[in-house]
Amino acid sequence: MTRTPQLVVHRDKELMAEAAAARLITHVVDAQAARGHASLVLTGGRNGNGLLAALAASPARDAVDWRRVDLWWGDERFLPEGDPERNVTQARAALLDAVPLDPDRVHPMPASDGPWGDDPEAAAEAYAAELAASAGHHDHGRVPDFDVLMLGVGPDTHVASLFPELPAVRETERTVVAVHGAPKPPPTRITLTLPAIRAAREVWLLAAGEDKANAAAIALSGAGEIQAPAAGAYGWSRTLWLLDGAAASQLPRELYPQASA
């Protein structure tokens, strides 16, 4: 497992989204050619949804066999099904409703009006069980070998719903946990943990905008994962930070990649 991230800095958030979408299409096509299918973990937020919208608009999107793509989520707001604030609702609007997915391969996190009712702990356990049931004997741990797991980076360095100093970021055993008292609304959420994130082949962290500059600088400068959860998010094959110029503006010069567009 490599913890040394690769950095790519694009001129602005629009170019970052378009380039990331093109990169993802290529990655999925390659994974399907190699293994017959691809497994992705989606993220919400403006950068995650921007990437999905760019993918939907890409003329190359149909190079992907969407029926052989497994979709998971890194975290979710524990709200009723169809709530506009849920990541899955936003993902459907940005991309998923426009491509021919196999419904059995789409794995949204439970809603607060789902089978487990308003019990986020039970919902988190159910999602962990669903992940474990999809993991093969060759996979890394109790989750599938995700080809790409995408994460937006918050201004406070949070990723998924792993916030600095809160109990979820300290979890070392479970793959999915409930979050209470999140510092941004809604306070109740479900999230993958760092052990689940680190089971991915590749982790891509997305950061665009001046409000992400300090978080990127902290996470990439040796901070601890309890204080800066983004610092603890890495894949076992590759970790890729995709930034725009504004988000990269506070990076130490020795970290700034020389060949970015």
XYZ file of N, CA and C in Angstrom:
783
model
N 0.838 -1.190 0.000
C 0.000 0.000 0.000
C 0.874 1.241 0.000
N 0.558 2.156 -0.905
C 1.315 3.394 -0.971
C 0.512 4.548 -0.402
N 1.138 5.315 0.467
C 0.449 6.461 1.038
C 0.872 7.760 0.368
N 1.844 7.702 -0.528
C 2.322 8.913 -1.179
C 1.360 9.305 -2.290
N 0.682 10.446 -2.154
C -0.306 10.804 -3.165
C 0.323 11.407 -4.410
N -0.375 11.285 -5.509
C -0.042 12.014 -6.721
C -0.983 13.215 -6.814
N -0.469 14.332 -7.268
C -1.257 15.552 -7.353
C -1.394 15.983 -8.809
N -2.592 16.366 -9.186
C -2.846 16.972 -10.486
C -3.621 18.259 -10.238
N -3.101 19.360 -10.736
C -3.735 20.661 -10.531
C -4.211 21.201 -11.876
N -5.484 21.520 -11.945
C -6.073 22.080 -13.156
C -6.363 23.563 -12.969
N -6.536 24.242 -14.081
C -6.665 25.701 -14.051
C -7.873 26.166 -13.226
N -9.009 25.508 -13.413
C -10.222 25.921 -12.708
C -11.091 24.695 -12.454
N -12.179 24.891 -11.716
C -13.001 23.749 -11.298
C -13.711 23.088 -12.474
N -14.056 23.871 -13.511
C -14.716 23.290 -14.675
C -13.775 22.336 -15.409
N -12.545 22.774 -15.627
C -11.572 21.920 -16.290
C -11.243 20.709 -15.424
N -11.177 20.912 -14.114
C -10.914 19.800 -13.210
C -12.005 18.742 -13.329
N -13.270 19.173 -13.352
C -14.378 18.228 -13.456
C -14.343 17.479 -14.780
N -14.080 18.200 -15.868
C -14.051 17.561 -17.187
C -12.895 16.566 -17.290
N -11.724 16.961 -16.789
C -10.568 16.071 -16.855
C -10.753 14.850 -15.959
N -11.339 15.066 -14.779
C -11.584 13.942 -13.879
C -12.593 12.973 -14.487
N -13.615 13.507 -15.162
C -14.603 12.642 -15.811
C -13.947 11.815 -16.909
N -13.089 12.446 -17.712
C -12.384 11.717 -18.770
C -11.481 10.642 -18.175
N -10.808 10.980 -17.089
C -9.933 10.019 -16.411
C -10.752 8.833 -15.890
N -11.928 9.126 -15.344
C -12.761 8.070 -14.779
C -13.300 7.147 -15.872
N -13.718 7.715 -16.991
C -14.198 6.895 -18.103
C -13.111 5.920 -18.545
N -11.908 6.420 -18.725
C -10.791 5.567 -19.136
C -10.542 4.465 -18.114
N -10.597 4.832 -16.843
C -10.331 3.868 -15.776
C -11.386 2.770 -15.748
N -12.644 3.159 -15.901
C -13.730 2.174 -15.881
C -13.628 1.244 -17.092
N -13.379 1.804 -18.264
C -13.241 0.980 -19.467
C -12.093 -0.017 -19.299
N -10.977 0.439 -18.760
C -9.838 -0.453 -18.534
C -10.181 -1.554 -17.523
N -10.885 -1.192 -16.451
C -11.258 -2.185 -15.446
C -12.199 -3.221 -16.038
N -13.148 -2.775 -16.847
C -14.082 -3.722 -17.460
C -13.374 -4.644 -18.447
N -12.387 -4.108 -19.159
C -11.627 -4.948 -20.077
C -10.814 -5.992 -19.322
N -10.314 -5.612 -18.158
C -9.459 -6.525 -17.393
C -10.250 -7.544 -16.583
N -11.378 -7.109 -15.999
C -12.084 -7.969 -15.050
C -13.557 -8.183 -15.386
N -14.042 -7.518 -16.415
C -15.434 -7.700 -16.808
C -16.407 -6.748 -16.155
N -15.960 -6.036 -15.143
C -16.850 -5.114 -14.432
C -15.989 -4.042 -13.768
N -16.641 -3.036 -13.231
C -15.940 -1.995 -12.474
C -16.770 -1.634 -11.261
N -16.093 -1.254 -10.187
C -16.757 -0.904 -8.928
C -16.310 0.488 -8.508
N -17.283 1.378 -8.328
C -16.991 2.766 -7.996
C -17.693 3.168 -6.703
N -17.055 4.063 -5.963
C -17.683 4.690 -4.806
C -17.831 6.174 -5.116
N -19.070 6.645 -5.074
C -19.367 8.027 -5.423
C -19.350 8.922 -4.193
N -19.118 10.202 -4.450
C -19.148 11.204 -3.397
C -20.110 12.305 -3.798
N -20.650 12.989 -2.817
C -21.552 14.105 -3.077
C -20.807 15.429 -3.050
N -21.526 16.485 -2.723
C -20.903 17.803 -2.673
C -20.745 18.407 -4.052
N -20.317 19.642 -4.084
C -20.267 20.343 -5.369
C -19.228 19.752 -6.313
N -18.110 19.279 -5.781
C -17.086 18.719 -6.661
C -17.462 17.327 -7.148
N -18.026 16.501 -6.281
C -18.463 15.183 -6.702
C -19.582 15.257 -7.722
N -20.560 16.122 -7.471
C -21.665 16.271 -8.412
C -21.208 16.948 -9.698
N -20.227 17.834 -9.586
C -19.677 18.456 -10.788
C -19.008 17.441 -11.690
N -18.298 16.491 -11.087
C -17.668 15.430 -11.880
C -18.734 14.578 -12.564
N -19.796 14.226 -11.840
C -20.847 13.400 -12.434
C -21.545 14.134 -13.573
N -21.790 15.426 -13.402
C -22.420 16.207 -14.472
C -21.519 16.285 -15.694
N -20.208 16.432 -15.462
C -19.262 16.457 -16.577
C -19.221 15.107 -17.278
N -19.342 14.047 -16.513
C -19.358 12.711 -17.103
C -20.621 12.527 -17.953
N -21.754 13.014 -17.435
C -23.003 12.901 -18.186
C -22.928 13.648 -19.512
N -22.195 14.771 -19.526
C -22.089 15.597 -20.727
C -21.007 15.124 -21.685
N -20.190 14.173 -21.255
C -19.067 13.737 -22.083
C -19.532 12.850 -23.229
N -19.080 13.116 -24.455
C -19.428 12.238 -25.570
C -18.821 10.842 -25.428
N -17.835 10.698 -24.542
C -17.189 9.397 -24.352
C -17.881 8.539 -23.300
N -18.942 9.054 -22.679
C -19.555 8.293 -21.574
C -20.074 6.939 -22.031
N -20.479 6.829 -23.309
C -21.041 5.576 -23.790
C -19.984 4.528 -24.093
N -18.707 4.879 -23.912
C -17.650 3.865 -23.986
C -17.740 2.897 -22.809
N -18.379 3.346 -21.732
C -18.572 2.515 -20.541
C -19.780 1.611 -20.736
N -19.651 0.352 -20.359
C -20.808 -0.536 -20.281
C -21.414 -0.345 -18.897
N -22.387 0.541 -18.814
C -22.941 0.924 -17.512
C -23.646 -0.236 -16.820
N -24.057 -1.238 -17.568
C -24.721 -2.392 -16.950
C -23.749 -3.230 -16.141
N -22.449 -2.995 -16.344
C -21.437 -3.760 -15.606
C -20.642 -2.860 -14.658
N -21.314 -1.842 -14.140
C -20.704 -0.949 -13.147
C -21.451 -1.100 -11.832
N -20.705 -1.371 -10.777
C -21.272 -1.391 -9.417
C -21.040 -0.035 -8.776
N -22.100 0.547 -8.231
C -22.007 1.862 -7.608
C -22.308 1.766 -6.118
N -21.416 2.370 -5.333
C -21.559 2.466 -3.891
C -21.408 3.939 -3.509
N -21.653 4.237 -2.252
C -21.487 5.609 -1.773
C -20.573 5.645 -0.560
N -19.797 6.734 -0.472
C -18.886 6.907 0.653
C -19.574 7.372 1.913
N -20.659 8.117 1.733
C -21.434 8.555 2.895
C -22.797 9.014 2.413
N -23.675 9.234 3.376
C -25.018 9.681 3.032
C -25.633 10.441 4.197
N -26.443 11.419 3.841
C -27.227 12.120 4.854
C -28.418 11.238 5.203
N -28.627 11.038 6.494
C -29.686 10.112 6.931
C -31.012 10.851 6.914
N -31.571 10.916 5.721
C -32.809 11.633 5.438
C -33.747 10.708 4.667
N -35.004 11.099 4.499
C -35.947 10.226 3.788
C -35.561 10.017 2.331
N -35.969 8.896 1.778
C -35.747 8.584 0.371
C -36.269 9.716 -0.511
N -35.451 10.110 -1.478
C -35.852 11.172 -2.392
C -35.588 12.572 -1.904
N -35.132 12.725 -0.671
C -34.824 14.068 -0.171
C -33.757 14.701 -1.059
N -33.938 15.958 -1.454
C -32.969 16.586 -2.359
C -31.578 16.741 -1.777
N -31.428 16.618 -0.462
C -30.115 16.731 0.156
C -29.358 15.413 0.190
N -30.022 14.313 -0.146
C -29.329 13.024 -0.147
C -28.381 12.936 -1.338
N -27.215 12.370 -1.099
C -26.221 12.243 -2.171
C -26.750 11.429 -3.342
N -27.490 10.371 -3.050
C -27.992 9.536 -4.133
C -29.005 10.295 -4.981
N -29.819 11.145 -4.367
C -30.783 11.947 -5.126
C -30.051 12.874 -6.085
N -29.008 13.514 -5.595
C -28.233 14.429 -6.420
C -27.480 13.682 -7.518
N -26.985 12.496 -7.202
C -26.264 11.707 -8.204
C -27.199 11.258 -9.321
N -28.421 10.897 -8.959
C -29.382 10.494 -9.990
C -29.655 11.662 -10.938
N -29.809 12.858 -10.381
C -30.085 14.023 -11.215
C -28.891 14.375 -12.093
N -27.685 14.214 -11.566
C -26.481 14.619 -12.295
C -26.098 13.620 -13.387
N -26.297 12.324 -13.126
C -25.810 11.309 -14.068
C -26.651 10.051 -14.138
N -26.994 9.476 -13.010
C -27.452 8.089 -12.988
C -28.726 7.863 -13.784
N -29.634 8.838 -13.790
C -30.872 8.666 -14.543
C -30.644 8.707 -16.050
N -29.451 9.126 -16.466
C -29.168 9.291 -17.896
C -28.402 8.116 -18.497
N -28.013 7.140 -17.693
C -27.231 6.013 -18.206
C -27.925 4.698 -17.835
N -27.716 3.649 -18.646
C -28.449 2.384 -18.461
C -27.824 1.476 -17.412
N -27.976 1.823 -16.177
C -27.426 1.033 -15.082
C -28.284 -0.203 -14.805
N -27.649 -1.217 -14.245
C -28.368 -2.368 -13.710
C -28.802 -2.001 -12.292
N -30.099 -1.909 -12.013
C -30.544 -1.503 -10.671
C -29.971 -2.360 -9.554
N -29.709 -3.630 -9.842
C -29.169 -4.518 -8.812
C -27.720 -4.189 -8.468
N -27.070 -3.385 -9.304
C -25.673 -3.014 -9.052
C -25.553 -1.611 -8.445
N -26.669 -0.977 -8.169
C -26.656 0.353 -7.554
C -26.986 0.178 -6.078
N -26.084 0.638 -5.223
C -26.179 0.360 -3.790
C -26.204 1.649 -2.968
N -27.335 2.358 -2.959
C -27.415 3.553 -2.109
C -27.442 3.174 -0.635
N -26.965 4.063 0.189
C -27.067 3.855 1.625
C -28.525 4.027 2.067
N -28.925 3.336 3.149
C -30.328 3.383 3.572
C -30.799 4.798 3.914
N -32.099 5.010 3.679
C -32.741 6.276 4.027
C -33.379 6.164 5.409
N -33.725 7.306 5.963
C -34.294 7.321 7.319
C -35.721 6.797 7.365
N -36.350 6.629 6.194
C -37.676 6.017 6.150
C -37.623 4.641 5.498
N -36.439 4.029 5.531
C -36.245 2.712 4.948
C -36.582 1.593 5.909
N -36.135 0.366 5.607
C -36.493 -0.800 6.422
C -36.042 -0.715 7.872
N -34.996 0.078 8.136
C -34.475 0.161 9.508
C -35.000 1.382 10.246
N -35.941 2.061 9.605
C -36.561 3.205 10.264
C -35.533 4.259 10.627
N -35.831 4.996 11.626
C -34.964 6.101 12.032
C -33.894 5.604 13.006
N -33.151 4.579 12.561
C -32.106 3.969 13.380
C -30.827 3.920 12.546
N -30.009 4.964 12.605
C -28.829 5.002 11.742
C -27.814 3.910 12.053
N -27.751 3.462 13.306
C -26.827 2.368 13.621
C -27.224 1.082 12.889
N -28.519 0.769 12.907
C -28.982 -0.431 12.199
C -28.770 -0.276 10.695
N -29.010 0.933 10.178
C -28.808 1.175 8.750
C -27.341 1.018 8.370
N -26.439 1.506 9.230
C -25.006 1.372 8.959
C -24.586 -0.095 8.970
N -25.099 -0.857 9.928
C -24.785 -2.285 9.978
C -25.294 -3.010 8.735
N -26.457 -2.612 8.256
C -27.011 -3.244 7.064
C -26.147 -2.948 5.841
N -25.649 -1.721 5.728
C -24.803 -1.388 4.580
C -23.472 -2.124 4.672
N -22.945 -2.246 5.878
C -21.708 -3.016 6.058
C -21.921 -4.467 5.644
N -23.078 -5.026 5.973
C -23.376 -6.407 5.585
C -23.500 -6.532 4.072
N -24.091 -5.512 3.423
C -24.225 -5.526 1.962
C -22.855 -5.473 1.294
N -21.974 -4.658 1.831
C -20.603 -4.595 1.320
C -19.895 -5.934 1.491
N -20.023 -6.510 2.672
C -19.348 -7.780 2.950
C -19.859 -8.883 2.028
N -21.154 -8.863 1.735
C -21.731 -9.888 0.875
C -21.223 -9.769 -0.555
N -20.782 -8.570 -0.942
C -20.283 -8.346 -2.297
C -18.775 -8.524 -2.406
N -18.106 -8.706 -1.276
C -16.655 -8.864 -1.281
C -16.291 -10.304 -1.636
N -15.316 -10.453 -2.511
C -14.834 -11.780 -2.866
C -13.674 -12.196 -1.983
N -13.254 -13.445 -2.094
C -12.163 -13.941 -1.259
C -10.841 -13.249 -1.567
N -10.748 -12.654 -2.764
C -9.509 -11.990 -3.173
C -9.495 -10.519 -2.774
N -10.620 -10.019 -2.281
C -10.704 -8.599 -1.990
C -9.979 -8.250 -0.690
N -9.730 -6.955 -0.528
C -8.993 -6.462 0.634
C -9.971 -6.195 1.785
N -10.217 -7.217 2.582
C -11.054 -7.013 3.750
C -12.514 -7.312 3.488
N -13.377 -6.606 4.212
C -14.810 -6.910 4.210
C -15.599 -6.004 3.282
N -14.938 -5.489 2.287
C -15.605 -4.700 1.254
C -15.052 -5.128 -0.098
N -15.777 -4.854 -1.178
C -15.230 -5.171 -2.505
C -13.955 -4.366 -2.768
N -13.182 -4.832 -3.730
C -12.034 -4.049 -4.199
C -12.552 -2.940 -5.113
N -12.866 -1.805 -4.544
C -13.350 -0.697 -5.353
C -12.248 -0.267 -6.332
N -12.608 -0.099 -7.599
C -11.619 0.378 -8.562
C -11.247 1.828 -8.287
N -12.259 2.648 -8.056
C -12.026 4.051 -7.713
C -13.014 4.450 -6.628
N -12.502 5.023 -5.565
C -13.320 5.571 -4.498
C -13.063 7.070 -4.477
N -14.105 7.847 -4.737
C -13.964 9.298 -4.821
C -14.429 9.975 -3.531
N -13.714 11.004 -3.155
C -14.018 11.744 -1.934
C -13.879 13.238 -2.198
N -14.874 13.995 -1.787
C -14.704 15.434 -1.738
C -14.006 15.805 -0.441
N -13.203 16.843 -0.479
C -12.482 17.313 0.712
C -13.176 18.570 1.223
N -13.608 18.545 2.475
C -14.271 19.702 3.055
C -13.284 20.746 3.531
N -13.750 21.975 3.746
C -12.874 23.051 4.232
C -12.222 22.736 5.581
N -12.835 21.811 6.345
C -12.281 21.402 7.645
C -11.460 20.125 7.524
N -11.171 19.694 6.309
C -10.438 18.464 5.960
C -11.282 17.200 6.086
N -12.593 17.302 6.300
C -13.383 16.074 6.386
C -13.504 15.438 5.010
N -13.619 14.117 5.010
C -13.934 13.333 3.818
C -15.058 12.384 4.185
N -15.898 12.029 3.192
C -17.125 11.297 3.479
C -17.825 12.034 4.624
N -18.229 11.329 5.668
C -18.728 12.034 6.860
C -17.819 11.742 8.044
N -16.519 11.735 7.753
C -15.491 11.584 8.784
C -14.967 12.978 9.107
N -15.422 13.503 10.230
C -15.067 14.864 10.621
C -13.944 14.849 11.656
N -13.116 15.890 11.675
C -11.998 15.927 12.616
C -12.450 15.691 14.056
N -11.745 14.791 14.724
C -11.893 14.512 16.147
C -13.157 13.745 16.537
N -14.104 13.572 15.630
C -15.324 12.858 15.990
C -15.069 11.344 16.013
N -15.931 10.587 16.708
C -15.656 9.151 16.885
C -15.475 8.375 15.585
N -16.208 8.724 14.535
C -16.161 7.923 13.312
C -14.766 7.858 12.706
N -14.000 8.942 12.809
C -12.672 8.945 12.196
C -11.679 8.099 12.984
N -12.049 7.754 14.204
C -11.197 6.915 15.050
C -11.494 5.419 14.890
N -12.529 5.086 14.140
C -12.939 3.689 13.993
C -11.869 2.881 13.247
N -11.514 1.750 13.804
C -10.478 0.919 13.186
C -10.971 -0.468 12.791
N -12.195 -0.838 13.172
C -12.693 -2.185 12.905
C -13.858 -2.190 11.924
N -14.902 -1.442 12.220
C -16.100 -1.472 11.376
C -15.857 -0.749 10.056
N -16.598 -1.172 9.018
C -16.454 -0.546 7.704
C -17.448 0.585 7.476
N -18.565 0.558 8.199
C -19.602 1.582 8.066
C -20.106 1.928 9.457
N -20.260 3.214 9.739
C -20.767 3.635 11.044
C -21.757 4.776 10.871
N -22.566 4.958 11.901
C -23.455 6.115 11.974
C -22.690 7.285 12.571
N -23.073 8.477 12.155
C -22.467 9.705 12.659
C -23.569 10.552 13.285
N -23.320 10.994 14.502
C -24.239 11.902 15.178
C -23.506 13.215 15.466
N -24.231 14.303 15.398
C -23.629 15.595 15.747
C -22.623 16.087 14.730
N -22.831 15.769 13.453
C -21.935 16.301 12.419
C -21.966 17.829 12.461
N -20.814 18.480 12.279
C -20.762 19.938 12.394
C -21.415 20.684 11.243
N -21.819 19.972 10.194
C -22.590 20.603 9.130
C -23.882 19.816 8.971
N -24.980 20.482 8.642
C -26.259 19.781 8.566
C -26.326 18.855 7.360
N -27.160 17.809 7.485
C -27.851 17.363 8.695
C -26.884 16.670 9.651
N -27.177 16.668 10.942
C -26.213 16.135 11.914
C -26.080 14.618 11.913
N -27.090 13.913 11.402
C -27.066 12.451 11.426
C -26.759 11.927 10.029
N -25.761 11.041 9.950
C -25.270 10.558 8.665
C -24.818 9.106 8.786
N -24.518 8.514 7.660
C -23.888 7.199 7.600
C -22.632 7.352 6.751
N -21.553 6.696 7.147
C -20.301 6.883 6.414
C -19.453 5.623 6.388
N -18.713 5.463 5.307
C -17.614 4.508 5.322
C -16.557 4.995 6.287
N -15.805 4.072 6.838
C -14.711 4.414 7.744
C -13.389 4.406 6.975
N -12.339 4.836 7.639
C -11.030 4.809 6.989
C -10.605 3.398 6.588
N -10.836 2.368 7.404
C -10.476 1.023 6.933
C -11.175 0.633 5.635
N -12.439 1.009 5.471
C -13.151 0.700 4.225
C -12.590 1.504 3.066
N -12.293 2.771 3.307
C -11.737 3.624 2.259
C -10.400 3.069 1.778
N -9.587 2.623 2.702
C -8.248 2.140 2.348
C -8.263 0.791 1.642
N -9.428 0.157 1.566
C -9.541 -1.099 0.821
C -9.694 -0.852 -0.672
N -9.847 0.404 -1.094
C -10.003 0.725 -2.514
C -8.662 0.631 -3.236
N -8.720 0.192 -4.489
C -7.508 0.205 -5.310
C -6.975 1.637 -5.420
N -7.877 2.542 -5.819
C -7.484 3.947 -5.959
C -8.459 4.827 -5.191
N -7.928 5.817 -4.514
C -8.724 6.847 -3.864
C -8.423 8.171 -4.544
N -9.475 8.831 -5.010
C -9.339 10.141 -5.641
C -9.976 11.181 -4.731
N -9.192 12.174 -4.341
C -9.699 13.255 -3.505
C -9.872 14.502 -4.368
N -11.051 15.086 -4.311
C -11.412 16.221 -5.150
C -11.487 17.489 -4.306
N -10.796 18.519 -4.749
C -10.829 19.795 -4.020
C -10.734 20.935 -5.019
N -11.749 21.793 -5.008
C -11.747 22.961 -5.884
C -12.293 24.151 -5.109
N -11.688 25.314 -5.334
C -12.146 26.529 -4.683
C -11.212 26.999 -3.586
N -11.206 28.304 -3.372
C -10.331 28.887 -2.355
C -10.634 28.367 -0.967
N -11.899 28.008 -0.705
C -12.266 27.532 0.633
C -11.678 26.163 0.942
N -11.105 25.492 -0.066
C -10.479 24.186 0.163
C -8.951 24.267 0.250
N -8.401 25.469 0.035
C -6.944 25.598 -0.042
C -6.262 25.240 1.265
N -6.773 25.733 2.374
C -6.142 25.444 3.657
C -6.250 23.968 4.007
N -7.411 23.376 3.706
C -7.603 21.955 3.993
C -6.629 21.102 3.198
N -6.453 21.423 1.915
C -5.522 20.651 1.095
C -4.099 20.785 1.620
N -3.710 21.994 1.991
C -2.361 22.212 2.492
C -2.118 21.438 3.787
N -3.106 21.441 4.673
C -2.964 20.725 5.946
C -2.871 19.220 5.702
N -3.801 18.688 4.911
C -3.861 17.241 4.705
C -2.633 16.704 3.983
N -2.029 17.538 3.131
C -0.879 17.081 2.344
C 0.459 17.435 2.981
N 0.417 17.966 4.168
C 1.659 18.400 4.822
C 1.974 17.614 6.074
N 1.447 16.392 6.151
C 1.825 15.519 7.255
C 0.937 15.564 8.474
N -0.260 16.128 8.358
C -1.173 16.162 9.500
C -1.648 14.756 9.842
N -2.069 14.580 11.077
C -2.616 13.300 11.503
C -4.056 13.147 11.062
N -4.487 11.897 10.862
C -5.822 11.656 10.320
C -6.941 11.982 11.293
N -6.680 11.960 12.591
C -7.726 12.315 13.553
C -8.048 13.804 13.443
N -7.016 14.617 13.291
C -7.205 16.058 13.151
C -7.547 16.453 11.718
N -7.103 15.685 10.737
C -7.326 15.980 9.320
C -7.672 14.677 8.603
N -8.947 14.280 8.625
C -9.324 12.983 8.051
C -8.860 12.757 6.618
N -8.781 13.816 5.810
C -8.329 13.648 4.427
C -6.920 13.074 4.361
N -6.123 13.324 5.386
C -4.758 12.806 5.419
C -4.737 11.291 5.571
N -5.818 10.722 6.079
C -5.876 9.275 6.284
C -6.565 8.524 5.174
N -6.948 9.228 4.112
C -7.661 8.593 2.998
C -6.674 8.263 1.890
N -6.426 6.986 1.674
C -5.510 6.591 0.611
C -5.870 5.196 0.117
N -5.546 4.932 -1.139
C -5.814 3.636 -1.737
C -4.605 2.725 -1.643
N -4.837 1.420 -1.826
C -3.703 0.490 -1.705
C -2.867 0.435 -2.973
N -3.399 0.949 -4.083
C -2.616 1.015 -5.304
C -2.186 2.442 -5.625
N -3.119 3.387 -5.488
C -2.777 4.766 -5.806
C -3.708 5.715 -5.072
N -3.178 6.871 -4.716
C -3.953 7.954 -4.134
C -3.739 9.182 -5.003
N -4.832 9.760 -5.468
C -4.756 10.860 -6.424
C -5.529 12.054 -5.880
N -4.842 13.181 -5.778
C -5.500 14.434 -5.427
C -5.736 15.214 -6.710
N -6.990 15.560 -6.973
C -7.371 16.356 -8.134
C -7.831 17.724 -7.631
N -7.094 18.754 -7.995
C -7.352 20.089 -7.463
C -7.456 21.108 -8.585
N -8.103 22.235 -8.291
C -7.976 23.368 -9.188
C -6.936 24.327 -8.602
N -6.604 25.344 -9.377
C -5.540 26.249 -8.942
C -5.827 26.926 -7.620
N -7.094 27.264 -7.375
C -7.445 27.929 -6.124
C -7.223 27.007 -4.929
N -7.643 25.742 -5.047
C -7.475 24.797 -3.938
C -6.010 24.452 -3.696
N -5.184 24.580 -4.734
C -3.757 24.264 -4.610
C -2.916 25.466 -4.204
N -3.544 26.606 -4.003
C -2.790 27.862 -3.855
C -1.950 27.937 -2.598
N -2.256 27.124 -1.585
C -1.479 27.165 -0.344
C -0.549 25.966 -0.181
N -0.448 25.144 -1.200
C 0.432 23.980 -1.091
C 1.888 24.427 -1.049
N 2.704 23.774 -0.233
C 4.142 24.043 -0.277
C 4.678 23.782 -1.681
N 5.600 24.578 -2.122
C 6.086 24.463 -3.497
C 6.659 23.083 -3.804
N 7.223 22.416 -2.798
C 7.800 21.102 -3.072
C 6.720 20.054 -3.369
N 5.466 20.341 -2.987
C 4.383 19.418 -3.275
C 3.715 19.712 -4.605
N 3.839 20.946 -5.070
C 3.097 21.355 -6.257
C 3.635 20.623 -7.474
N 2.784 19.888 -8.189
C 3.272 19.124 -9.344
C 3.723 20.036 -10.470
N 4.763 19.628 -11.142
C 5.330 20.448 -12.198
C 4.546 20.342 -13.497
N 3.887 19.213 -13.737
C 3.267 18.989 -15.039
C 1.749 18.962 -14.923
N 1.184 20.005 -14.377
C -0.266 20.082 -14.250
C -0.814 21.041 -15.289
N -2.067 20.809 -15.651
C -2.707 21.618 -16.696
C -3.802 22.474 -16.114
